[in-house]
PDB file of C-alpha atoms in Angstrom:
ATOM      1  CA  MET A   1     -21.082 -18.116   5.461  1.00  0.00           C
ATOM      2  CA  MET A   2     -20.772 -14.538   4.249  1.00  0.00           C
ATOM      3  CA  LYS A   3     -19.373 -14.081   0.755  1.00  0.00           C
ATOM      4  CA  LYS A   4     -15.941 -12.522   0.657  1.00  0.00           C
ATOM      5  CA  ASP A   5     -16.571  -9.218  -1.076  1.00  0.00           C
ATOM      6  CA  THR A   6     -13.721  -6.879  -0.142  1.00  0.00           C
ATOM      7  CA  VAL A   7     -10.281  -6.123  -1.518  1.00  0.00           C
ATOM      8  CA  VAL A   8      -8.033  -4.148   0.853  1.00  0.00           C
ATOM      9  CA  ILE A   9      -5.255  -2.098  -0.742  1.00  0.00           C
ATOM     10  CA  ASP A  10      -2.421  -0.010   0.637  1.00  0.00           C
ATOM     11  CA  ILE A  11      -1.726   3.262  -1.184  1.00  0.00           C
ATOM     12  CA  ASP A  12       2.016   3.906  -0.897  1.00  0.00           C
ATOM     13  CA  GLY A  13       3.968   1.208  -2.678  1.00  0.00           C
ATOM     14  CA  CYS A  14       0.879  -0.418  -4.168  1.00  0.00           C
ATOM     15  CA  LEU A  15      -1.098   2.305  -5.920  1.00  0.00           C
ATOM     16  CA  ASN A  16       2.023   4.433  -6.389  1.00  0.00           C
ATOM     17  CA  HIS A  17       5.739   3.694  -6.433  1.00  0.00           C
ATOM     18  CA  TYR A  18       7.362   3.539  -3.029  1.00  0.00           C
ATOM     19  CA  PRO A  19       9.944   3.446  -1.436  1.00  0.00           C
ATOM     20  CA  GLY A  20      11.637   4.938  -4.518  1.00  0.00           C
ATOM     21  CA  PRO A  21      10.481   8.493  -3.736  1.00  0.00           C
ATOM     22  CA  LEU A  22      11.583   8.102  -0.105  1.00  0.00           C
ATOM     23  CA  LYS A  23      15.048   6.992  -1.257  1.00  0.00           C
ATOM     24  CA  MET A  24      15.260  10.056  -3.521  1.00  0.00           C
ATOM     25  CA  TRP A  25      14.101  12.202  -0.598  1.00  0.00           C
ATOM     26  CA  ALA A  26      16.948  10.746   1.511  1.00  0.00           C
ATOM     27  CA  GLU A  27      19.454  11.534  -1.239  1.00  0.00           C
ATOM     28  CA  VAL A  28      18.367  15.185  -1.278  1.00  0.00           C
ATOM     29  CA  LEU A  29      17.846  15.655   2.478  1.00  0.00           C
ATOM     30  CA  PHE A  30      21.104  14.000   3.534  1.00  0.00           C
ATOM     31  CA  ASN A  31      23.085  14.794   0.339  1.00  0.00           C
ATOM     32  CA  ILE A  32      23.968  11.114  -0.164  1.00  0.00           C
ATOM     33  CA  ASP A  33      24.155   8.805  -3.164  1.00  0.00           C
ATOM     34  CA  LYS A  34      21.712   6.066  -4.188  1.00  0.00           C
ATOM     35  CA  SER A  35      23.528   3.239  -2.428  1.00  0.00           C
ATOM     36  CA  GLU A  36      23.579   5.180   0.850  1.00  0.00           C
ATOM     37  CA  SER A  37      19.859   6.029   0.668  1.00  0.00           C
ATOM     38  CA  VAL A  38      18.817   2.416   1.294  1.00  0.00           C
ATOM     39  CA  GLU A  39      21.053   2.289   4.362  1.00  0.00           C
ATOM     40  CA  ALA A  40      19.624   5.602   5.637  1.00  0.00           C
ATOM     41  CA  ILE A  41      16.100   4.219   5.387  1.00  0.00           C
ATOM     42  CA  LYS A  42      17.156   1.163   7.403  1.00  0.00           C
ATOM     43  CA  LYS A  43      18.467   3.307  10.294  1.00  0.00           C
ATOM     44  CA  ARG A  44      15.600   4.053  12.690  1.00  0.00           C
ATOM     45  CA  ASN A  45      16.572   7.673  13.522  1.00  0.00           C
ATOM     46  CA  ASP A  46      17.263   8.560   9.879  1.00  0.00           C
ATOM     47  CA  PHE A  47      14.073   6.810   8.802  1.00  0.00           C
ATOM     48  CA  ASP A  48      11.979   8.696  11.360  1.00  0.00           C
ATOM     49  CA  LEU A  49      13.408  12.033  10.195  1.00  0.00           C
ATOM     50  CA  LEU A  50      12.894  11.099   6.546  1.00  0.00           C
ATOM     51  CA  LYS A  51       9.293  10.030   7.122  1.00  0.00           C
ATOM     52  CA  LYS A  52       8.484  13.167   9.096  1.00  0.00           C
ATOM     53  CA  THR A  53       9.830  15.589   6.501  1.00  0.00           C
ATOM     54  CA  TYR A  54       8.616  13.491   3.551  1.00  0.00           C
ATOM     55  CA  ARG A  55       5.071  13.244   4.870  1.00  0.00           C
ATOM     56  CA  HIS A  56       4.849  16.988   5.557  1.00  0.00           C
ATOM     57  CA  SER A  57       6.013  17.877   2.071  1.00  0.00           C
ATOM     58  CA  THR A  58       3.753  18.088  -0.976  1.00  0.00           C
ATOM     59  CA  ILE A  59       5.494  15.153  -2.680  1.00  0.00           C
ATOM     60  CA  PHE A  60       2.417  12.901  -2.304  1.00  0.00           C
ATOM     61  CA  SER A  61       0.604  15.147  -4.775  1.00  0.00           C
ATOM     62  CA  TYR A  62       3.187  14.443  -7.488  1.00  0.00           C
ATOM     63  CA  LEU A  63       3.562  10.682  -7.251  1.00  0.00           C
ATOM     64  CA  LEU A  64       2.296   8.799 -10.279  1.00  0.00           C
ATOM     65  CA  PRO A  65       0.034   5.771  -9.943  1.00  0.00           C
ATOM     66  CA  ARG A  66       1.424   2.362 -10.833  1.00  0.00           C
ATOM     67  CA  ALA A  67       0.645   1.283 -14.375  1.00  0.00           C
ATOM     68  CA  GLY A  68      -2.592  -0.668 -14.588  1.00  0.00           C
ATOM     69  CA  SER A  69      -3.815   0.096 -11.071  1.00  0.00           C
ATOM     70  CA  ARG A  70      -6.822   2.178 -12.148  1.00  0.00           C
ATOM     71  CA  GLU A  71      -7.865  -0.278 -14.869  1.00  0.00           C
ATOM     72  CA  ILE A  72      -7.611  -3.361 -12.639  1.00  0.00           C
ATOM     73  CA  LEU A  73      -9.462  -1.661  -9.771  1.00  0.00           C
ATOM     74  CA  ASN A  74     -12.197  -0.559 -12.188  1.00  0.00           C
ATOM     75  CA  GLN A  75     -12.612  -4.191 -13.270  1.00  0.00           C
ATOM     76  CA  ILE A  76     -12.801  -5.363  -9.654  1.00  0.00           C
ATOM     77  CA  LYS A  77     -15.333  -2.672  -8.739  1.00  0.00           C
ATOM     78  CA  LYS A  78     -17.509  -3.318 -11.833  1.00  0.00           C
ATOM     79  CA  ARG A  79     -17.816  -6.934 -10.696  1.00  0.00           C
ATOM     80  CA  GLY A  80     -19.389  -5.708  -7.465  1.00  0.00           C
ATOM     81  CA  TYR A  81     -16.457  -6.034  -5.090  1.00  0.00           C
ATOM     82  CA  ILE A  82     -15.735  -3.449  -2.408  1.00  0.00           C
ATOM     83  CA  ILE A  83     -12.390  -1.649  -2.594  1.00  0.00           C
ATOM     84  CA  THR A  84     -11.107  -0.449   0.762  1.00  0.00           C
ATOM     85  CA  LEU A  85      -7.933   1.605   0.810  1.00  0.00           C
ATOM     86  CA  LEU A  86      -6.041   0.983   4.043  1.00  0.00           C
ATOM     87  CA  THR A  87      -3.190   3.409   4.592  1.00  0.00           C
ATOM     88  CA  ALA A  88      -0.812   4.179   7.430  1.00  0.00           C
ATOM     89  CA  ARG A  89      -0.730   7.834   6.369  1.00  0.00           C
ATOM     90  CA  ASN A  90      -1.348   9.543   9.673  1.00  0.00           C
ATOM     91  CA  PRO A  91      -3.750  12.530   9.867  1.00  0.00           C
ATOM     92  CA  ASP A  92      -2.655  13.137  13.487  1.00  0.00           C
ATOM     93  CA  LYS A  93       0.911  13.820  12.331  1.00  0.00           C
ATOM     94  CA  ASN A  94      -0.094  15.584   9.109  1.00  0.00           C
ATOM     95  CA  PRO A  95      -3.547  17.217   9.232  1.00  0.00           C
ATOM     96  CA  HIS A  96      -3.541  17.779   5.452  1.00  0.00           C
ATOM     97  CA  ILE A  97      -2.922  14.160   4.503  1.00  0.00           C
ATOM     98  CA  LYS A  98      -6.589  13.168   4.128  1.00  0.00           C
ATOM     99  CA  ASP A  99      -7.194  16.024   1.706  1.00  0.00           C
ATOM    100  CA  VAL A 100      -3.944  15.390  -0.209  1.00  0.00           C
ATOM    101  CA  THR A 101      -4.772  11.682  -0.452  1.00  0.00           C
ATOM    102  CA  THR A 102      -8.343  12.083  -1.707  1.00  0.00           C
ATOM    103  CA  LYS A 103      -7.331  14.773  -4.214  1.00  0.00           C
ATOM    104  CA  TRP A 104      -4.633  12.446  -5.580  1.00  0.00           C
ATOM    105  CA  LEU A 105      -7.085   9.546  -5.875  1.00  0.00           C
ATOM    106  CA  TYR A 106      -9.648  11.692  -7.704  1.00  0.00           C
ATOM    107  CA  LYS A 107      -6.984  13.309  -9.914  1.00  0.00           C
ATOM    108  CA  TYR A 108      -5.952   9.890 -11.204  1.00  0.00           C
ATOM    109  CA  LYS A 109      -9.496   8.445 -11.106  1.00  0.00           C
ATOM    110  CA  ILE A 110      -8.523   5.594  -8.793  1.00  0.00           C
ATOM    111  CA  PRO A 111     -11.756   3.775  -7.866  1.00  0.00           C
ATOM    112  CA  PHE A 112     -12.475   2.951  -4.229  1.00  0.00           C
ATOM    113  CA  ASN A 113     -15.382   2.626  -1.812  1.00  0.00           C
ATOM    114  CA  SER A 114     -13.685   3.773   1.378  1.00  0.00           C
ATOM    115  CA  ILE A 115     -10.375   4.923   2.849  1.00  0.00           C
ATOM    116  CA  ILE A 116      -9.207   3.881   6.297  1.00  0.00           C
ATOM    117  CA  PHE A 117      -6.300   5.788   7.868  1.00  0.00           C
ATOM    118  CA  SER A 118      -4.787   3.418  10.449  1.00  0.00           C
ATOM    119  CA  LYS A 119      -1.343   2.530  11.708  1.00  0.00           C
ATOM    120  CA  ASP A 120      -2.702  -0.800  12.998  1.00  0.00           C
ATOM    121  CA  LYS A 121      -3.558  -2.415   9.688  1.00  0.00           C
ATOM    122  CA  GLY A 122      -3.243  -5.915  11.161  1.00  0.00           C
ATOM    123  CA  ALA A 123      -6.092  -5.284  13.604  1.00  0.00           C
ATOM    124  CA  TYR A 124      -8.336  -3.957  10.824  1.00  0.00           C
ATOM    125  CA  VAL A 125      -7.621  -6.944   8.574  1.00  0.00           C
ATOM    126  CA  LYS A 126      -8.091  -9.436  11.417  1.00  0.00           C
ATOM    127  CA  LYS A 127     -11.441  -7.885  12.377  1.00  0.00           C
ATOM    128  CA  ASN A 128     -12.694  -8.032   8.766  1.00  0.00           C
ATOM    129  CA  GLU A 129     -10.894 -11.161   7.606  1.00  0.00           C
ATOM    130  CA  HIS A 130     -14.149 -13.041   6.959  1.00  0.00           C
ATOM    131  CA  ARG A 131     -15.027 -10.510   4.202  1.00  0.00           C
ATOM    132  CA  ILE A 132     -11.598  -9.938   2.661  1.00  0.00           C
ATOM    133  CA  ILE A 133     -10.595 -11.752  -0.527  1.00  0.00           C
ATOM    134  CA  MET A 134      -7.097 -10.323  -0.510  1.00  0.00           C
ATOM    135  CA  VAL A 135      -4.900  -7.609   0.954  1.00  0.00           C
ATOM    136  CA  VAL A 136      -2.461  -5.751  -1.295  1.00  0.00           C
ATOM    137  CA  GLU A 137       0.474  -4.397   0.762  1.00  0.00           C
ATOM    138  CA  ASP A 138       4.194  -3.711   0.509  1.00  0.00           C
ATOM    139  CA  GLU A 139       5.539  -2.462   3.837  1.00  0.00           C
ATOM    140  CA  ALA A 140       7.649  -5.101   5.583  1.00  0.00           C
ATOM    141  CA  GLU A 141       6.843  -3.941   9.117  1.00  0.00           C
ATOM    142  CA  LEU A 142       3.109  -4.176   8.459  1.00  0.00           C
ATOM    143  CA  LEU A 143       3.334  -7.432   6.526  1.00  0.00           C
ATOM    144  CA  SER A 144       4.793  -9.171   9.556  1.00  0.00           C
ATOM    145  CA  SER A 145       1.476  -8.520  11.358  1.00  0.00           C
ATOM    146  CA  PHE A 146      -0.337 -10.463   8.597  1.00  0.00           C
ATOM    147  CA  ASP A 147       1.696 -13.673   8.882  1.00  0.00           C
ATOM    148  CA  LYS A 148      -0.754 -15.329  11.311  1.00  0.00           C
ATOM    149  CA  LEU A 149      -3.855 -14.368   9.303  1.00  0.00           C
ATOM    150  CA  LYS A 150      -5.541 -16.661   6.785  1.00  0.00           C
ATOM    151  CA  THR A 151      -6.296 -13.877   4.318  1.00  0.00           C
ATOM    152  CA  GLU A 152      -4.388 -13.980   1.034  1.00  0.00           C
ATOM    153  CA  VAL A 153      -1.766 -11.210   0.982  1.00  0.00           C
ATOM    154  CA  VAL A 154      -0.445  -9.835  -2.295  1.00  0.00           C
ATOM    155  CA  VAL A 155       2.960  -8.239  -1.737  1.00  0.00           C
ATOM    156  CA  PHE A 156       4.374  -5.624  -4.097  1.00  0.00           C
ATOM    157  CA  ASN A 157       8.086  -6.380  -4.040  1.00  0.00           C
ATOM    158  CA  ASN A 158      10.478  -3.635  -2.909  1.00  0.00           C
ATOM    159  CA  ASP A 159      13.969  -3.261  -1.434  1.00  0.00           C
ATOM    160  CA  PHE A 160      12.738  -3.889   2.117  1.00  0.00           C
ATOM    161  CA  ASN A 161      10.264  -6.781   1.986  1.00  0.00           C
ATOM    162  CA  GLY A 162      11.969  -9.490  -0.094  1.00  0.00           C
ATOM    163  CA  HIS A 163      12.862 -11.455   3.039  1.00  0.00           C
ATOM    164  CA  LEU A 164       9.244 -12.115   4.057  1.00  0.00           C
ATOM    165  CA  TYR A 165       7.871 -15.545   3.252  1.00  0.00           C
ATOM    166  CA  CYS A 166       4.517 -17.009   4.287  1.00  0.00           C
ATOM    167  CA  SER A 167       2.405 -19.541   2.443  1.00  0.00           C
ATOM    168  CA  HIS A 168      -0.379 -17.003   1.949  1.00  0.00           C
ATOM    169  CA  PHE A 169       1.948 -14.207   0.710  1.00  0.00           C
ATOM    170  CA  HIS A 170       2.117 -13.772  -3.068  1.00  0.00           C
ATOM    171  CA  GLU A 171       4.901 -11.579  -4.447  1.00  0.00           C
ATOM    172  CA  VAL A 172       4.062  -9.366  -7.442  1.00  0.00           C
ATOM    173  CA  PHE A 173       5.733  -6.688  -9.535  1.00  0.00           C
ATOM    174  CA  SER A 174       2.692  -5.424 -11.497  1.00  0.00           C
ATOM    175  CA  TRP A 175      -1.051  -4.880 -11.332  1.00  0.00           C
ATOM    176  CA  LYS A 176      -1.494  -7.483 -14.087  1.00  0.00           C
ATOM    177  CA  GLU A 177      -0.136 -10.054 -11.624  1.00  0.00           C
ATOM    178  CA  VAL A 178      -2.524  -8.714  -8.958  1.00  0.00           C
ATOM    179  CA  SER A 179      -5.413  -9.194 -11.395  1.00  0.00           C
ATOM    180  CA  ASN A 180      -4.411 -12.806 -12.089  1.00  0.00           C
ATOM    181  CA  LEU A 181      -4.197 -13.579  -8.374  1.00  0.00           C
ATOM    182  CA  PHE A 182      -7.569 -11.900  -7.749  1.00  0.00           C
ATOM    183  CA  GLU A 183      -9.180 -14.142 -10.375  1.00  0.00           C
ATOM    184  CA  ASN A 184      -7.594 -17.165  -8.723  1.00  0.00           C
ATOM    185  CA  PHE A 185      -8.802 -16.162  -5.248  1.00  0.00           C
ATOM    186  CA  VAL A 186     -12.340 -15.400  -6.493  1.00  0.00           C
ATOM    187  CA  GLY A 187     -12.443 -18.810  -8.156  1.00  0.00           C
ATOM    188  CA  LYS A 188     -11.463 -20.504  -4.884  1.00  0.00           C
ATOM    189  CA  SER A 189     -14.031 -18.582  -2.819  1.00  0.00           C
ATOM    190  CA  ASN A 190     -16.987 -19.548  -5.056  1.00  0.00           C
TER     191      ASN A 190
END
């Protein structure tokens, strides 16, 4: 049996804070208050408009990384594990997104081995499940595609994913918690 050697991590909501910036974007774009921004994100047409304008802006360049993300990923990488960033950021809809993403990662010295831009994260994880120790994700729509998989899924809690429960989902609020879970999963796989 092949050793599990890969950690798969989403960018938005896991390496940076999200959906907070999208809620702020909704407040500005629609001139609404904080309570209304959550409702706007839940409405499909409003959400699609928000995503389109948000993703074509330069806001991605200004988002700060989550506290501890760089340090924890450095520890994981130093131990010889592969870090694959799996993002739904779509280069077909925004041709500059690959460049913006890599510049942001290098600016904040976020360690990684590879970046995969894919809307179908579930298919990627399923295909590589035998190598993956854990997946770090936050987006509710994508998490639902992981419920049938056996891979451990670490879920950064946000306003839209608190309703998802599976035995292999582990809710976290910080990278310190991610680190503790990683150590637990590595211990089980040895």
